[in-house]
Tab-separated table of C-alpha atoms in Angstrom:
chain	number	residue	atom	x	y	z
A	1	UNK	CA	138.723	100.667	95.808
A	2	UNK	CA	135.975	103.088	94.406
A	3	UNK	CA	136.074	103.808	90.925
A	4	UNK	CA	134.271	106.672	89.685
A	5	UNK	CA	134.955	107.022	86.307
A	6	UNK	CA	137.030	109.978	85.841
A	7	UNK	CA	139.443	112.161	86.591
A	8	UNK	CA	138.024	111.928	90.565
A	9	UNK	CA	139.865	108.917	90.435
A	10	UNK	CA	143.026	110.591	90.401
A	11	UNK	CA	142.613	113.218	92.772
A	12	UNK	CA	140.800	111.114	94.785
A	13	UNK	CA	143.076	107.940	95.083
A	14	UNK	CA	144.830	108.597	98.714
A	15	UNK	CA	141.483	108.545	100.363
A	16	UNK	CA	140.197	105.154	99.644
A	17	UNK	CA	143.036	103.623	101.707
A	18	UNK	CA	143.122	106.385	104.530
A	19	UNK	CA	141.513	104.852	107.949
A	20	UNK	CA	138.652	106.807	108.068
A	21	UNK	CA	137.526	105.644	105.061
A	22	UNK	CA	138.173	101.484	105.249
A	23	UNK	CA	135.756	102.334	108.642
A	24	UNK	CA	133.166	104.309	106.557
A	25	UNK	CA	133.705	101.515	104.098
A	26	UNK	CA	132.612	99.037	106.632
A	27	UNK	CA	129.430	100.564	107.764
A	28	UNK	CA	128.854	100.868	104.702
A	29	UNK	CA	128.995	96.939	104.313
A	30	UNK	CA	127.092	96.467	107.281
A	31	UNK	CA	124.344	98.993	107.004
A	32	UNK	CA	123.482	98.394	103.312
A	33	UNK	CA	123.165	94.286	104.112
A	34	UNK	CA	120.872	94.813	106.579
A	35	UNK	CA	119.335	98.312	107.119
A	36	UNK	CA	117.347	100.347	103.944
A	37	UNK	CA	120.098	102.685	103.239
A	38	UNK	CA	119.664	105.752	100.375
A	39	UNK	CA	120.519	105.965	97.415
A	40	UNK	CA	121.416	102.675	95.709
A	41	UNK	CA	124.748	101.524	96.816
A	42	UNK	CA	125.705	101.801	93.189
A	43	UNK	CA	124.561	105.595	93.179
A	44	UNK	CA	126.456	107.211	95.419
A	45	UNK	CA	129.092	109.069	93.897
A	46	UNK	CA	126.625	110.113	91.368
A	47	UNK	CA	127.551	114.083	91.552
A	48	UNK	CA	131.182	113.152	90.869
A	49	UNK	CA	130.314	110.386	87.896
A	50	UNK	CA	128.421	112.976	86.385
A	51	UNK	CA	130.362	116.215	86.275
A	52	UNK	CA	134.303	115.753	85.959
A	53	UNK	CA	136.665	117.821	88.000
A	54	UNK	CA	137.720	119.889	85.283
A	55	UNK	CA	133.868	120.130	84.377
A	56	UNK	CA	133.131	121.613	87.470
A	57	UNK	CA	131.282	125.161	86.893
A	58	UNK	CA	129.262	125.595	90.096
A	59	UNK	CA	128.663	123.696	93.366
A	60	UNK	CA	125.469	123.373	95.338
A	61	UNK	CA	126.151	121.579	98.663
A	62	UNK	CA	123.068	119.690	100.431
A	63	UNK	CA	123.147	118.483	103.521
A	64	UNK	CA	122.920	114.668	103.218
A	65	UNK	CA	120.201	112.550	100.507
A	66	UNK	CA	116.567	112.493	100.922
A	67	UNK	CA	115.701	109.519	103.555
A	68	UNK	CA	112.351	108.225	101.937
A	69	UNK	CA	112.047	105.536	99.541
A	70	UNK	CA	113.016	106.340	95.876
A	71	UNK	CA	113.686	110.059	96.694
A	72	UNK	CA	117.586	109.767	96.508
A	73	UNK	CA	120.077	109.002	93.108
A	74	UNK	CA	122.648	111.062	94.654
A	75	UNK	CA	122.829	114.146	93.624
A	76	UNK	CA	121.876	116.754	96.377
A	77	UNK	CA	118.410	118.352	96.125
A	78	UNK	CA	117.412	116.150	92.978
A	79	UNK	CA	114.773	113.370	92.598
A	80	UNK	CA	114.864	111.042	89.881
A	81	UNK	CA	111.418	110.992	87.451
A	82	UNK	CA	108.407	110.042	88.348
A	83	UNK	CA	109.339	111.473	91.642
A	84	UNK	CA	106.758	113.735	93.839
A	85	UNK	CA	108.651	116.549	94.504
A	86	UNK	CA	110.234	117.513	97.826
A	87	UNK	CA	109.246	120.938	99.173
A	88	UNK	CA	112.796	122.775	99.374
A	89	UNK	CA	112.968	121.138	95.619
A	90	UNK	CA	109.925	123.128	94.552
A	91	UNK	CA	111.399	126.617	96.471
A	92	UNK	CA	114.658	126.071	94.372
A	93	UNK	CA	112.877	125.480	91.058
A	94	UNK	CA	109.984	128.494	92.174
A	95	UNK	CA	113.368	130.981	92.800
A	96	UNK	CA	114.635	129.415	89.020
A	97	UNK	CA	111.227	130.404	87.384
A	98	UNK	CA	111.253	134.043	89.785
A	99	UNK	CA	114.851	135.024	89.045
A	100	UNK	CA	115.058	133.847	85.383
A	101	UNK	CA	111.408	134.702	83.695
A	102	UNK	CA	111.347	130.640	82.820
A	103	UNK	CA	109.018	128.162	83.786
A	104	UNK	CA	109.566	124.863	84.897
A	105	UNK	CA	107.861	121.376	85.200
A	106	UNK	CA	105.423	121.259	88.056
A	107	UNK	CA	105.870	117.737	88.339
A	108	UNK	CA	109.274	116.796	87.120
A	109	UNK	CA	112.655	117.590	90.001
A	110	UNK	CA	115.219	115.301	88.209
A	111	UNK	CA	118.355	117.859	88.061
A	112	UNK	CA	120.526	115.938	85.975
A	113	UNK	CA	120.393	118.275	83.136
A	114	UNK	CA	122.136	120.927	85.412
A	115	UNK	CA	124.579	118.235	86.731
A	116	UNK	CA	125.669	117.475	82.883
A	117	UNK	CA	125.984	121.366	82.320
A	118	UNK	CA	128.673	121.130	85.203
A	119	UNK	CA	126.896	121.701	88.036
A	120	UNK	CA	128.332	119.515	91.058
A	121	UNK	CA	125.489	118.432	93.136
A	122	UNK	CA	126.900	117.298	96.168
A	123	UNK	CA	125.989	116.281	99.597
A	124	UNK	CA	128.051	116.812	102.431
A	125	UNK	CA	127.306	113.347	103.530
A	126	UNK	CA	126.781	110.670	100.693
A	127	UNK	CA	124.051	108.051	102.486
A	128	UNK	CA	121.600	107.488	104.640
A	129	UNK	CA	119.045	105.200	106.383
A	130	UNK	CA	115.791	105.330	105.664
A	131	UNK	CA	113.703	107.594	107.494
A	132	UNK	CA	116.633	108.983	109.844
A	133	UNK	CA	118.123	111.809	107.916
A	134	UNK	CA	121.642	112.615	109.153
A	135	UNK	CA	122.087	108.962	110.246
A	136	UNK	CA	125.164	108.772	108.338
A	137	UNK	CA	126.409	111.859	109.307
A	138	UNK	CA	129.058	111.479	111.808
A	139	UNK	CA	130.698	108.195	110.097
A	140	UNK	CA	133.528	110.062	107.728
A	141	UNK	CA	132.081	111.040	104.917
A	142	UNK	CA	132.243	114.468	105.881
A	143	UNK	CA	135.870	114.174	105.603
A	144	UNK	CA	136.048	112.977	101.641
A	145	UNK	CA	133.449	115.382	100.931
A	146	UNK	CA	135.391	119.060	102.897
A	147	UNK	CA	138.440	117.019	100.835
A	148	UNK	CA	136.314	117.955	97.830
A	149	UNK	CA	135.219	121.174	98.198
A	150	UNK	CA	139.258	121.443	99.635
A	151	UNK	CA	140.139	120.480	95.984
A	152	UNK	CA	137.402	122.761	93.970
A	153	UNK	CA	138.977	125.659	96.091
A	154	UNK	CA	142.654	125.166	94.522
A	155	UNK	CA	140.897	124.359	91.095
A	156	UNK	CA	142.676	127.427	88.683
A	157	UNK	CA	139.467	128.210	87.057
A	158	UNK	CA	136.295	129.769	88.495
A	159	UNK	CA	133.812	128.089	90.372
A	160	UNK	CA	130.764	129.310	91.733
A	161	UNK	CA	129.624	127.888	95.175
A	162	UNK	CA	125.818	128.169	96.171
A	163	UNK	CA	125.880	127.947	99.894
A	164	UNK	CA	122.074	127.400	101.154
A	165	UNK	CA	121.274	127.155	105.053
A	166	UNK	CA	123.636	127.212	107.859
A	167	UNK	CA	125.224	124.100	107.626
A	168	UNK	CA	126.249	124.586	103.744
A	169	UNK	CA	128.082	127.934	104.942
A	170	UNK	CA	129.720	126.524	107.145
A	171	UNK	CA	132.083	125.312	104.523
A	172	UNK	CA	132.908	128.702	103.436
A	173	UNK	CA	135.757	128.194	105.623
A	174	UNK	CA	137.583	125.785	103.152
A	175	UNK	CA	136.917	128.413	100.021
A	176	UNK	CA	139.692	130.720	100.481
A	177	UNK	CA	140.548	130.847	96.454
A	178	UNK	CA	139.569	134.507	95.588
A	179	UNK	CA	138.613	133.245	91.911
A	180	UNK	CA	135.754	131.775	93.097
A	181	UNK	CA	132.513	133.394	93.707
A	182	UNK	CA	130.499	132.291	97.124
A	183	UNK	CA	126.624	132.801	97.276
A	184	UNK	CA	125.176	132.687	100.324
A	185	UNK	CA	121.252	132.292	101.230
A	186	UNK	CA	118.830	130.659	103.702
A	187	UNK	CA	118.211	127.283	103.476
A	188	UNK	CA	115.543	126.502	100.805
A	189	UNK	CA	113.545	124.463	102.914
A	190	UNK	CA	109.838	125.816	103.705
A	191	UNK	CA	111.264	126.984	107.035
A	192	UNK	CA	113.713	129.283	105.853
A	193	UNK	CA	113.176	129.900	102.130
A	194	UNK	CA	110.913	133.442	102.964
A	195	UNK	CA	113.772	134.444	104.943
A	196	UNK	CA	116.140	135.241	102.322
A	197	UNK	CA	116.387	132.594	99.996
A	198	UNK	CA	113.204	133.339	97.942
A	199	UNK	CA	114.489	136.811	95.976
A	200	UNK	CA	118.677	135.820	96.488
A	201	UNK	CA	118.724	135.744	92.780
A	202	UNK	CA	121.660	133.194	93.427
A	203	UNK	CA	120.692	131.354	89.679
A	204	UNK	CA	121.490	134.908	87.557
A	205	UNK	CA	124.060	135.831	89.144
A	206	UNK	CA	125.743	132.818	88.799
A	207	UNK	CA	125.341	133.150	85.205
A	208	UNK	CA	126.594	136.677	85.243
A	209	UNK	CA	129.704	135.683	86.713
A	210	UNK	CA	130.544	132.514	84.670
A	211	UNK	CA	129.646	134.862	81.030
A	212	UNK	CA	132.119	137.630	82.606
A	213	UNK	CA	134.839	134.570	83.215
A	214	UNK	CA	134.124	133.348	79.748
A	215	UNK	CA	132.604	130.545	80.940
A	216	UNK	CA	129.269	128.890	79.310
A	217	UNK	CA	126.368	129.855	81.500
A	218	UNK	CA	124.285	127.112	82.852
A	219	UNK	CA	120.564	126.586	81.555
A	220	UNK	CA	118.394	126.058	84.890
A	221	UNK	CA	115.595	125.137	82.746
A	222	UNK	CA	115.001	121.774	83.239
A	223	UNK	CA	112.817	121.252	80.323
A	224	UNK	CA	112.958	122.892	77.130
């Protein structure tokens, strides 16, 4: 049984017993005894500890964590302090600083401030082993996570979703709920980011949309 602290719990409860997830479970078991998997076992629901359902202002979905040592603490796109920071992690934070007329730390990537503003961080897939990103892809966590997003789309109030990259839009598909506003850019990764993501303006007009629903805007400055 996962507990996670909130009202997740709830919503969440049929899942934990559903056979996809006692087998995800059990990799789980297996992998983490004798593999280096990411984040900390006792970090992976992270995005949902830290921002309740009803919290739940905007949604940025990653693709799964980052597959080096101490890069992950589950929250997509984050890195705890102390941490050198990933290069899609310094486009997002260079579009922030662009888009908003802020600065931001040069050497700081830890996005828990935006988390405890209500800003859902999550990863379509919730582990994975070191140095082998999308290892854990294909082993159901995919499921609980669309079940998510399937959840945020019947949630009453507005939510923003950020959808960066390909793979993130795919799951436009399970956002039908006209309330909600859907962003969509390349991914943010040095690859992609000049195609479309650098200049999206994704970070003000999310805060546009949440002042016009009368909804506190989100400060992306991650130091003050």
């Amino acid at each position: 049984m996962v507990s996670i602290g909130n009202s997740w719990d709830i919503l969440l409860k049929e899942e934990w017993s559903k056979p996809y997830y006692k087998n995800l479970r059990n990799i789980l078991i297996k992998d983490y005894q004798t593999k280096e998997v990411f984040p900390n076992k006792y970090k992976i629901f992270n995005a949902l500890k830290y921002v309740d359902y009803n919290s739940v202002k905007v949604v940025i979905i990653g693709q799964d964590p980052y597959h080096q040592k101490g890069q992950a603490h589950g929250l997509s796109f984050s890195v705890p302090d102390g941490v050198k920071l990933p290069p899609s992690l310094i486009n997002i934070l260079k579009e922030t600083e662009t888009d908003l007329n802020i600065s931001q730390p040069k050497n700081f990537g830890n996005l828990t401030k935006w988390a405890m503003q209500g800003v859902l961080l999550l990863n379509a897939t919730l582990t994975v082993i070191e140095n082998q990103p999308n290892s854990h892809a294909n082993i159901g966590w995919q499921i609980l996570t669309d079940r998510i997003i399937t959840i945020l789309n019947a949630k009453p109030k507005p939510v923003v979703f950020l959808l960066w990259g390909a793979f993130a839009i795919k799951k436009q598909q399970l956002i039908q709920n006209e309330k909600h506003l859907v962003l969509k850019a390349p991914h943010p990764s040095p690859l992609s980011a000049f195609r479309g993501f650098f200049g999206c303006k994704h970070f003000s007009k999310t805060n546009e949309f949440l002042k016009k629903q009368n909804i506190i805007p989100i400060n992306w400055k991650l130091q003050n």
